[in-house]
XYZ file of C-alpha atoms in Angstrom:
656
model
C 52.093 -63.962 -61.018
C 49.628 -61.582 -59.227
C 46.218 -62.919 -59.053
C 42.696 -61.323 -59.469
C 39.863 -61.743 -57.060
C 36.612 -59.676 -56.730
C 34.052 -59.632 -54.008
C 30.646 -58.200 -54.073
C 28.730 -57.352 -50.746
C 25.368 -55.842 -49.776
C 25.040 -52.138 -49.305
C 25.965 -51.569 -53.019
C 29.390 -52.713 -53.048
C 30.356 -53.428 -56.673
C 32.696 -55.628 -58.383
C 35.733 -54.159 -60.235
C 38.772 -56.470 -61.121
C 41.811 -55.050 -60.482
C 45.666 -56.468 -60.489
C 47.541 -55.857 -57.266
C 51.070 -57.073 -56.150
C 51.208 -59.677 -53.623
C 50.996 -57.883 -50.172
C 49.857 -54.616 -51.320
C 47.285 -53.235 -48.826
C 43.293 -53.520 -49.640
C 41.772 -50.360 -50.936
C 38.410 -48.695 -50.355
C 37.448 -45.731 -52.799
C 41.158 -45.072 -52.752
C 41.790 -45.330 -48.986
C 44.297 -47.714 -47.712
C 43.410 -50.419 -44.990
C 45.981 -49.844 -42.070
C 44.869 -53.344 -40.412
C 45.980 -56.571 -41.421
C 43.117 -58.354 -43.134
C 44.678 -61.845 -42.471
C 43.850 -61.483 -38.831
C 40.435 -62.035 -37.941
C 40.229 -60.133 -34.606
C 41.523 -57.140 -36.224
C 38.903 -54.266 -36.922
C 38.962 -52.206 -39.955
C 40.794 -48.856 -39.320
C 41.199 -46.311 -42.108
C 44.145 -44.030 -43.283
C 41.911 -41.470 -44.641
C 40.882 -37.822 -44.384
C 38.881 -37.022 -41.293
C 34.863 -36.997 -42.112
C 33.349 -33.790 -43.379
C 31.964 -31.511 -41.086
C 28.100 -31.144 -40.449
C 26.353 -29.239 -42.789
C 25.440 -25.589 -41.356
C 21.925 -25.370 -40.153
C 20.277 -23.931 -43.164
C 21.287 -26.776 -45.349
C 20.189 -29.638 -43.245
C 17.794 -31.996 -44.963
C 14.885 -32.808 -42.839
C 13.127 -36.295 -43.187
C 9.994 -36.763 -45.016
C 6.599 -35.900 -43.533
C 4.424 -38.677 -42.594
C 0.265 -39.179 -42.736
C -1.061 -37.854 -39.347
C -3.367 -40.912 -39.192
C -4.033 -44.139 -41.348
C -7.562 -42.670 -42.013
C -5.949 -39.509 -43.924
C -4.034 -42.032 -46.131
C -7.193 -44.005 -46.726
C -9.249 -41.125 -47.442
C -6.558 -39.315 -49.579
C -6.632 -42.506 -51.655
C -10.232 -42.939 -52.232
C -10.613 -39.568 -52.878
C -7.880 -39.577 -55.630
C -9.097 -43.121 -57.057
C -13.103 -42.167 -56.779
C -13.134 -39.455 -59.578
C -15.253 -37.910 -62.248
C -14.879 -40.928 -64.355
C -16.922 -43.272 -61.556
C -20.076 -40.703 -62.379
C -19.540 -39.956 -65.776
C -18.236 -43.073 -67.339
C -18.870 -46.093 -65.392
C -22.783 -45.778 -65.975
C -22.427 -45.221 -69.622
C -20.336 -48.107 -70.082
C -22.464 -50.411 -67.990
C -25.515 -49.951 -70.104
C -23.713 -49.765 -73.037
C -21.976 -53.011 -72.653
C -24.826 -55.284 -71.583
C -26.103 -53.850 -68.404
C -25.703 -56.150 -65.558
C -23.399 -58.266 -67.699
C -21.048 -55.696 -67.576
C -20.253 -56.409 -64.098
C -18.759 -59.944 -64.601
C -15.698 -58.687 -66.773
C -15.430 -55.521 -64.775
C -14.867 -57.549 -61.386
C -12.495 -60.171 -63.246
C -10.342 -57.341 -64.531
C -10.686 -55.672 -61.157
C -9.382 -58.880 -59.082
C -6.521 -60.217 -61.593
C -5.311 -56.549 -62.870
C -6.566 -53.719 -61.257
C -6.010 -54.770 -57.442
C -2.719 -56.516 -58.037
C -1.029 -53.424 -59.667
C -2.357 -51.504 -57.196
C -0.764 -53.295 -54.528
C 2.650 -53.410 -56.527
C 2.450 -49.434 -56.757
C 1.471 -48.846 -53.095
C 3.920 -51.522 -52.066
C 6.746 -49.851 -53.644
C 6.249 -46.336 -52.573
C 5.634 -47.433 -49.289
C 9.147 -49.669 -49.098
C 11.209 -47.054 -50.504
C 9.812 -43.860 -49.021
C 10.256 -42.117 -52.402
C 8.381 -40.360 -54.973
C 8.294 -41.600 -58.696
C 11.914 -40.639 -59.595
C 13.937 -41.275 -56.495
C 12.219 -44.476 -55.642
C 14.294 -46.193 -58.856
C 17.348 -45.580 -57.259
C 16.750 -49.157 -56.464
C 17.443 -49.705 -59.907
C 19.040 -46.690 -61.670
C 18.560 -48.053 -65.194
C 14.711 -47.744 -64.891
C 14.751 -43.979 -63.746
C 12.781 -43.263 -67.005
C 9.975 -45.252 -65.516
C 9.751 -42.511 -62.843
C 10.314 -39.628 -65.538
C 7.712 -41.245 -67.812
C 5.079 -41.146 -64.787
C 5.844 -37.337 -64.146
C 5.258 -36.596 -67.677
C 1.618 -38.622 -67.779
C 0.830 -36.944 -64.470
C 1.593 -33.123 -65.724
C -0.524 -34.168 -69.026
C -3.536 -34.964 -66.766
C -3.007 -32.188 -64.490
C -3.051 -29.784 -67.457
C -6.542 -31.031 -68.678
C -8.126 -32.136 -65.569
C -8.240 -28.907 -63.670
C -10.016 -27.256 -66.836
C -12.890 -29.649 -65.770
C -12.948 -28.240 -62.514
C -13.016 -24.798 -63.964
C -16.317 -25.697 -65.962
C -17.565 -27.218 -62.765
C -16.978 -23.625 -61.418
C -18.790 -21.832 -64.130
C -21.812 -24.230 -63.515
C -21.751 -23.751 -59.998
C -21.791 -20.132 -60.044
C -24.388 -20.309 -62.759
C -26.488 -22.415 -60.558
C -27.423 -19.826 -58.253
C -29.693 -18.012 -60.920
C -33.383 -19.055 -60.382
C -34.665 -20.125 -63.228
C -31.563 -21.983 -64.241
C -29.937 -20.611 -67.272
C -30.062 -24.047 -68.972
C -33.684 -24.561 -68.314
C -36.924 -24.087 -70.211
C -37.947 -21.687 -67.682
C -35.180 -19.288 -68.492
C -36.321 -16.485 -70.702
C -33.786 -16.582 -73.115
C -34.634 -20.378 -73.725
C -38.051 -19.678 -74.869
C -37.202 -19.782 -78.353
C -35.628 -23.141 -77.847
C -38.262 -24.724 -76.131
C -41.279 -23.439 -77.813
C -39.847 -23.624 -81.558
C -37.773 -26.867 -81.907
C -34.342 -25.600 -83.135
C -32.641 -27.877 -85.087
C -28.551 -28.707 -85.176
C -27.555 -28.314 -88.780
C -24.761 -30.870 -88.203
C -26.560 -33.528 -86.312
C -29.990 -33.004 -88.045
C -31.746 -33.174 -84.531
C -33.579 -30.556 -81.955
C -31.288 -28.627 -79.673
C -32.224 -28.617 -75.800
C -31.324 -25.604 -73.845
C -28.534 -27.368 -72.039
C -26.844 -28.247 -75.232
C -26.828 -24.677 -76.365
C -25.882 -23.152 -72.899
C -22.604 -26.067 -72.916
C -21.700 -25.267 -76.739
C -22.282 -21.616 -76.795
C -22.187 -20.222 -73.420
C -19.560 -22.372 -71.979
C -17.226 -23.663 -74.448
C -17.838 -21.325 -77.284
C -17.158 -24.218 -79.655
C -19.716 -22.885 -82.036
C -16.888 -20.051 -82.990
C -14.154 -22.247 -83.867
C -13.840 -24.593 -87.121
C -11.171 -27.136 -85.301
C -7.985 -27.736 -84.122
C -6.169 -25.357 -86.023
C -8.616 -22.509 -85.047
C -8.523 -21.947 -81.313
C -9.646 -18.340 -81.122
C -9.882 -15.974 -78.248
C -9.485 -17.023 -74.576
C -13.164 -17.209 -72.965
C -12.477 -15.205 -69.893
C -15.214 -16.071 -67.829
C -13.596 -19.592 -67.764
C -10.080 -18.274 -67.387
C -11.173 -16.625 -64.089
C -12.846 -19.965 -63.236
C -9.480 -21.662 -63.737
C -7.605 -19.293 -62.143
C -9.557 -19.746 -58.892
C -9.470 -23.423 -59.324
C -5.473 -23.495 -59.334
C -5.382 -21.025 -56.555
C -7.596 -23.573 -54.390
C -5.140 -26.244 -55.191
C -2.023 -24.215 -54.183
C -3.287 -23.173 -50.638
C -4.503 -26.786 -50.149
C -1.273 -28.464 -50.960
C 1.028 -25.731 -49.527
C 1.789 -27.674 -46.768
C 1.927 -30.830 -48.274
C 0.088 -34.029 -46.575
C 0.117 -31.743 -43.473
C -2.816 -29.367 -45.176
C -4.031 -32.044 -48.083
C -4.376 -34.648 -45.297
C -6.792 -32.864 -43.698
C -8.927 -31.398 -46.744
C -9.429 -34.975 -47.795
C -12.150 -35.474 -44.888
C -14.344 -33.096 -46.655
C -13.652 -33.645 -50.343
C -13.420 -37.151 -50.043
C -16.628 -38.124 -47.743
C -18.622 -35.175 -49.250
C -19.450 -36.654 -52.771
C -20.619 -40.044 -50.975
C -23.424 -37.886 -49.165
C -24.455 -36.169 -52.239
C -24.888 -39.376 -54.211
C -26.896 -40.829 -51.358
C -29.243 -38.029 -51.367
C -29.453 -38.108 -55.047
C -30.298 -41.687 -55.133
C -33.148 -41.197 -52.466
C -34.368 -38.518 -54.533
C -34.402 -40.177 -57.739
C -36.400 -43.098 -56.163
C -39.112 -40.782 -55.518
C -39.359 -39.925 -59.144
C -41.708 -40.850 -61.717
C -40.101 -42.931 -64.445
C -36.797 -43.834 -62.472
C -37.260 -47.643 -62.323
C -37.121 -47.395 -65.900
C -33.885 -45.603 -65.783
C -32.371 -48.181 -63.294
C -33.773 -50.911 -65.670
C -31.955 -49.680 -68.710
C -28.647 -49.220 -66.521
C -29.078 -53.047 -65.260
C -30.612 -55.069 -67.474
C -28.486 -57.948 -68.792
C -27.508 -58.849 -72.195
C -25.630 -62.228 -72.139
C -24.295 -62.103 -75.643
C -22.121 -59.103 -75.253
C -19.957 -61.569 -73.114
C -18.588 -62.458 -76.610
C -17.300 -59.065 -77.683
C -13.968 -58.009 -77.156
C -14.684 -54.355 -76.572
C -16.724 -55.133 -73.707
C -13.472 -56.765 -71.872
C -11.374 -53.858 -73.001
C -13.917 -51.424 -71.523
C -14.074 -53.241 -68.430
C -10.045 -53.356 -68.115
C -9.605 -49.549 -69.248
C -12.157 -48.497 -66.609
C -10.433 -50.506 -63.866
C -7.248 -49.266 -64.958
C -7.864 -45.772 -65.293
C -10.410 -45.366 -62.529
C -7.837 -46.599 -60.003
C -5.195 -44.181 -61.431
C -2.499 -46.641 -61.587
C 1.090 -45.513 -63.073
C 0.544 -42.085 -62.850
C 2.692 -41.965 -59.531
C 0.277 -40.471 -57.400
C -0.341 -43.822 -55.629
C 3.022 -44.023 -55.277
C 3.827 -40.694 -53.704
C 1.067 -40.811 -51.295
C 2.136 -44.474 -50.191
C 5.632 -43.170 -49.720
C 4.437 -40.856 -46.680
C 3.208 -44.031 -44.797
C 4.774 -45.802 -41.987
C 7.324 -48.551 -42.964
C 5.015 -51.079 -41.239
C 1.693 -49.904 -42.522
C -0.529 -52.874 -43.504
C -0.237 -52.248 -47.157
C -2.475 -55.139 -48.440
C -5.426 -54.118 -46.023
C -5.177 -50.468 -47.499
C -5.204 -52.027 -51.011
C -8.272 -54.059 -50.748
C -10.133 -51.221 -48.632
C -9.239 -48.807 -51.617
C -9.682 -50.662 -54.743
C -13.128 -52.169 -53.327
C -14.465 -49.107 -52.424
C -13.688 -46.957 -55.356
C -15.524 -49.961 -57.408
C -18.547 -50.232 -55.259
C -18.843 -46.080 -55.590
C -18.787 -46.595 -59.082
C -21.488 -49.404 -59.483
C -23.530 -47.308 -56.480
C -23.112 -43.949 -58.790
C -24.936 -45.308 -61.600
C -28.278 -45.440 -59.526
C -28.134 -41.890 -58.874
C -27.624 -41.182 -62.379
C -29.908 -43.247 -64.132
C -32.887 -42.784 -61.884
C -32.798 -39.479 -62.457
C -32.285 -39.728 -66.243
C -35.312 -42.121 -66.514
C -37.194 -39.441 -65.170
C -36.154 -37.003 -67.740
C -37.122 -39.618 -70.165
C -40.300 -40.270 -69.106
C -41.022 -36.395 -68.779
C -39.963 -36.441 -72.542
C -41.611 -39.448 -73.572
C -38.491 -40.898 -75.227
C -36.076 -44.021 -74.383
C -33.720 -43.771 -71.736
C -30.775 -44.540 -74.655
C -31.659 -41.334 -76.110
C -30.775 -38.997 -73.212
C -27.893 -41.125 -72.020
C -24.501 -40.157 -72.625
C -20.850 -40.347 -71.345
C -17.993 -38.166 -70.303
C -18.551 -34.371 -70.450
C -21.854 -35.073 -72.183
C -23.429 -36.130 -69.178
C -22.036 -34.177 -66.696
C -22.704 -30.838 -68.440
C -25.587 -31.313 -70.627
C -27.565 -34.541 -69.659
C -27.823 -34.610 -66.028
C -28.305 -30.734 -65.853
C -31.175 -30.852 -68.149
C -32.478 -33.549 -65.722
C -32.067 -31.658 -62.535
C -33.670 -28.588 -64.341
C -37.022 -30.785 -64.348
C -37.154 -31.551 -60.582
C -38.890 -29.289 -58.034
C -36.062 -26.980 -56.332
C -33.885 -27.491 -59.259
C -31.267 -24.870 -57.895
C -30.651 -26.520 -54.685
C -29.871 -29.849 -56.584
C -27.849 -28.234 -59.416
C -25.655 -26.523 -56.629
C -25.708 -29.742 -54.627
C -24.490 -31.722 -58.027
C -21.684 -29.317 -59.291
C -20.309 -29.218 -55.740
C -20.068 -33.013 -55.506
C -18.281 -32.963 -59.059
C -15.659 -30.132 -57.679
C -14.956 -32.261 -54.806
C -14.508 -35.300 -57.187
C -11.983 -33.451 -59.469
C -9.899 -31.633 -56.568
C -8.879 -35.020 -54.811
C -8.148 -36.394 -57.872
C -6.011 -33.521 -58.917
C -4.437 -33.530 -55.305
C -3.110 -37.249 -56.086
C -1.564 -36.113 -59.525
C -0.212 -32.709 -58.212
C 1.421 -34.844 -55.169
C 3.116 -37.302 -57.498
C 4.909 -34.121 -59.426
C 5.783 -32.471 -56.168
C 6.900 -35.458 -54.057
C 8.936 -36.038 -57.301
C 10.484 -32.968 -57.367
C 11.045 -32.469 -53.536
C 12.631 -35.981 -53.027
C 15.123 -35.007 -56.191
C 15.856 -31.494 -54.374
C 15.326 -32.288 -50.772
C 16.728 -29.252 -49.717
C 13.301 -27.532 -50.636
C 11.554 -29.149 -47.472
C 13.415 -27.353 -45.186
C 12.768 -23.737 -46.906
C 8.966 -23.091 -46.758
C 9.674 -19.961 -48.659
C 11.306 -21.884 -51.464
C 8.640 -24.786 -51.311
C 5.908 -22.288 -51.568
C 7.567 -20.223 -54.617
C 8.111 -23.591 -56.438
C 4.414 -24.843 -55.818
C 3.324 -21.334 -57.043
C 5.065 -21.344 -60.179
C 4.195 -24.801 -60.933
C 0.653 -24.176 -60.221
C 0.813 -20.644 -62.567
C 2.757 -22.683 -65.007
C -0.195 -25.174 -65.524
C -2.721 -22.197 -65.392
C -0.706 -20.372 -68.458
C -0.575 -23.774 -70.455
C -4.351 -24.507 -69.579
C -5.566 -21.680 -71.283
C -5.136 -22.998 -74.695
C -7.565 -25.338 -73.474
C -10.307 -22.427 -72.669
C -10.521 -20.842 -76.152
C -13.167 -21.233 -78.399
C -11.593 -24.049 -80.046
C -10.290 -25.484 -76.509
C -12.550 -28.485 -76.487
C -10.899 -29.939 -79.336
C -7.464 -29.789 -77.712
C -8.892 -30.784 -74.509
C -10.251 -33.723 -75.851
C -6.873 -34.661 -77.794
C -4.727 -34.613 -74.698
C -7.728 -36.562 -72.820
C -7.380 -39.342 -75.599
C -3.635 -39.962 -75.677
C -2.196 -38.573 -72.183
C -3.466 -42.314 -70.582
C -3.554 -44.005 -73.824
C -0.665 -46.737 -74.621
C 2.179 -44.490 -73.188
C 0.782 -45.342 -69.503
C 0.280 -48.835 -70.392
C 3.702 -49.411 -71.533
C 5.299 -47.656 -68.245
C 2.812 -49.837 -66.252
C 4.182 -53.109 -68.125
C 7.769 -51.852 -67.449
C 6.860 -51.375 -63.700
C 5.216 -55.086 -63.295
C 7.760 -56.773 -65.239
C 10.700 -55.132 -63.345
C 9.428 -56.179 -59.908
C 7.911 -59.241 -60.710
C 11.653 -60.478 -62.024
C 12.661 -59.607 -58.630
C 12.251 -62.315 -56.058
C 13.045 -60.285 -53.414
C 10.108 -57.581 -53.887
C 7.598 -60.337 -52.241
C 10.159 -60.651 -49.257
C 10.120 -56.850 -49.019
C 6.151 -56.826 -48.616
C 6.792 -59.209 -45.936
C 9.022 -57.319 -43.929
C 6.729 -54.213 -44.141
C 3.708 -56.461 -43.207
C 5.226 -58.798 -40.444
C 3.183 -57.281 -37.763
C -0.113 -57.610 -39.487
C -2.680 -60.484 -39.130
C -1.510 -64.061 -40.655
C -4.147 -63.770 -43.458
C -2.146 -61.085 -45.337
C 0.915 -63.436 -45.863
C -1.564 -65.824 -47.466
C -3.202 -63.388 -49.424
C 0.013 -62.060 -50.747
C 0.449 -65.702 -52.498
C -2.776 -64.657 -54.545
C -1.216 -61.562 -55.710
C 2.054 -63.027 -56.761
C 0.325 -65.724 -58.758
C -1.320 -62.865 -60.393
C 1.833 -60.722 -61.052
C 3.217 -64.010 -62.892
C 0.569 -65.514 -64.907
C -2.521 -63.209 -65.146
C -1.798 -59.369 -65.114
C 0.944 -59.412 -67.992
C -1.417 -61.142 -70.189
C -4.499 -58.772 -69.474
C -1.702 -55.610 -69.778
C -0.862 -56.849 -73.253
C -4.275 -57.329 -74.285
C -5.165 -53.907 -73.391
C -2.366 -52.603 -75.346
C -3.014 -54.579 -78.181
C -6.731 -53.235 -78.469
C -5.463 -49.854 -77.939
C -3.374 -50.001 -81.245
C -6.029 -51.672 -83.043
C -8.425 -49.162 -82.453
C -6.117 -46.135 -82.638
C -5.261 -47.725 -86.375
C -8.745 -48.177 -87.292
C -11.010 -45.830 -85.403
C -10.701 -41.993 -86.335
C -10.652 -39.396 -83.761
C -13.237 -37.220 -83.390
C -15.446 -34.654 -81.017
C -19.293 -34.766 -82.017
C -19.140 -34.396 -86.044
C -15.817 -33.087 -86.160
C -13.081 -35.661 -87.476
C -9.268 -34.776 -86.473
C -6.897 -34.165 -88.963
C -4.235 -36.717 -89.580
C -1.514 -34.241 -88.008
C -3.535 -33.634 -84.774
C -3.745 -37.744 -84.385
C -0.072 -37.514 -84.784
C 0.498 -35.016 -82.435
C -1.433 -36.994 -79.778
C 0.382 -40.403 -80.569
C 3.726 -37.878 -80.036
C 2.441 -37.303 -76.491
C 2.081 -40.771 -75.448
C 5.294 -41.938 -76.758
C 7.094 -39.099 -75.211
C 6.111 -40.429 -71.940
C 7.037 -44.002 -72.740
C 10.282 -42.823 -74.815
C 11.734 -41.634 -71.322
C 12.471 -45.263 -70.158
C 15.125 -45.888 -73.036
C 16.702 -42.545 -72.905
C 17.469 -42.709 -69.150
C 18.299 -46.337 -69.205
C 20.974 -44.997 -72.035
C 21.976 -41.903 -69.584
C 22.501 -44.164 -66.489
C 24.723 -46.758 -68.490
C 26.837 -44.129 -69.954
C 27.633 -42.966 -66.517
C 29.192 -46.040 -65.454
C 32.646 -47.360 -66.521
C 33.879 -50.421 -68.149
C 32.698 -52.763 -70.731
C 28.937 -52.326 -71.776
C 28.273 -55.576 -69.727
C 29.609 -53.881 -66.842
C 27.861 -50.641 -66.973
C 24.639 -52.638 -67.439
C 25.357 -54.465 -64.184
C 26.237 -51.438 -62.056
C 23.271 -49.364 -63.564
C 20.977 -52.236 -62.073
C 22.115 -52.235 -58.932
C 20.836 -50.197 -56.099
C 22.401 -47.127 -55.001
C 23.658 -46.436 -51.497
C 20.926 -44.181 -50.440
C 18.269 -46.580 -51.547
C 15.315 -46.670 -48.708
C 17.657 -43.981 -46.771
C 14.098 -41.904 -46.219
C 13.174 -44.457 -44.344
C 15.482 -45.342 -42.046
C 15.441 -41.528 -41.014
C 12.360 -41.860 -40.305
C 12.585 -44.929 -37.986
C 13.600 -43.057 -34.952
C 9.716 -42.832 -33.809
C 9.048 -39.012 -35.470
C 12.213 -37.515 -33.760
C 13.892 -35.147 -36.444
C 16.894 -36.530 -37.670
C 19.318 -35.424 -40.527
C 20.020 -37.830 -43.358
C 23.557 -38.697 -42.900
C 26.046 -38.027 -45.851
C 25.874 -40.889 -48.422
C 27.600 -41.559 -51.508
C 25.287 -41.556 -54.672
C 27.582 -43.925 -56.309
C 28.541 -47.885 -55.575
C 31.402 -48.410 -53.746
C 34.614 -49.832 -55.127
C 36.570 -52.439 -53.207
C 39.946 -53.897 -54.838
C 41.337 -56.842 -52.798
C 44.056 -59.410 -53.455
C 44.017 -63.090 -52.736
C 45.559 -62.400 -49.026
C 43.134 -59.657 -48.187
C 40.261 -61.959 -48.866
C 41.301 -64.883 -46.985
C 39.234 -63.919 -43.677
C 36.917 -61.149 -45.269
C 32.968 -61.928 -45.337
C 30.181 -59.900 -47.136
C 29.219 -58.612 -43.720
C 32.181 -56.711 -43.482
C 31.302 -54.315 -46.345
C 27.978 -53.453 -45.997
C 27.161 -49.814 -46.066
C 26.160 -49.932 -42.460
C 29.422 -51.731 -41.141
C 31.784 -48.840 -43.191
C 29.452 -45.993 -41.960
C 29.891 -47.377 -38.219
C 33.751 -47.905 -38.748
C 34.103 -44.478 -39.569
C 32.308 -42.685 -37.097
C 34.027 -44.714 -34.520
């Protein structure tokens, strides 16, 4: 009776049971092996078709780019992570959650959740040398994780550039003297002389609130989500200018954006230092700083404090969106990813703390001038950046200069973060369609269409009721869907014991302390990080169920909140959808299909192999995007080892 024998070898050789007659020749992908496999001295020869001819020059696939230097990567990541949230969210969370006490849960969440997840995403991108979708060739079953990342990134890009458009509008308005939102402006005389009362909130309106709600947003002309109203064309021009700037900065990929970050990533630090120095000289600034840092130890017992700390760390680092993974994919294989991880994460969180002094020193002066507590002038989100802080700047001598400086800083912060999100999208597409890299005209056309598409979709957010749609997308784009995607990334890489070894392979030439620190990260991945992620996810669901979504006094209707839930669900549902697609493409029983779909494809890490030639341009060899199938009989397997069937061995045999 014929016997059955299967063997799996590295290089993506898959098991397939097949019955052969004794003495029948072994086959590889349908080719008969002409040599006698029982003779260990013989070498594999193939009775097969000649290799495919080299592709014509216009279809040759160029290798991926790499960063021009390590500082370009560091500055790009710091610019991506240090965004508007560091300036307008962290200081507010700090004073709301117990002042200086908030730093305790913040740094606990940073070192047990943020930094380990950050390293995980950087390492995956650097080792795989591929974007958010292509990198999952290491496990085709989980390609949906990359698609989900892409969905989140697209939602973020859609609304994030609207913030830059608002910043542009304020920046242009800052060249007027007096500032149009100050009491010195003639149009605001009736506001400052006669206390105009907001009928909905029952309190007096400031000129900066009127400028923001009427001149910029036009929200007073809209009744809610169902009534967007007309497009506000001054903002439409600002949004167009913002996308044009993004297009030209990213036209040549990391070769252009890697140079731009030398300015955009460092300029905000210069402005923050200047604002801190100026704020320290103002009357009342110490009261503002004291309000920012005064500890309230009782707040540590509140679950909301811990959730706010975890959320701020998670979102400020930009984990799970795909930008980090994409930027790391352009690193050299032996780059010290652990060092970069520590520098970027600590630098990002230090910036958040540092920015609080610049914000609250000037808000303290504003409260002193008005004779009210600091808590009455403090705000978060757009309310801080476009209402409270501009009003405080208008009270300073030389207010035009300070306003220009502040909004220029906000513009730089926003552009850097958008670079990272756009890089995640473009890298994912270019890796899936690598022929675009070799054709600058096609690549420019793709980038232009992408930016123009985002511009058209963004017009909804700059209508009279656009702020309602902005708040909806902002609330759900990076909500539970992003946490679920990150949980899948964490679970997948944690169960793979090989992942830590892969990191060691990359840092083998690095200082010995890197390997020791890796043990700490491994412990976090196994014990701490999953529980903290589940805590955040549970809190989000509880808050989403119990707390109505609102903007100001407007409460969102049930259908609006349901639409937001659908946005978040669409992102995380990509994981099971594409898992089903991957399994359906395989053959055999359900168990066999599952086993095949979790095995790496033969082109896994092919990009890094191509770049290993010291920068020399090489064309990626023709590779099969499916596992090899080897059918062997008992006699065939007598002297065969796994080494005989690696992808490299068969390639070398074919080339010979």
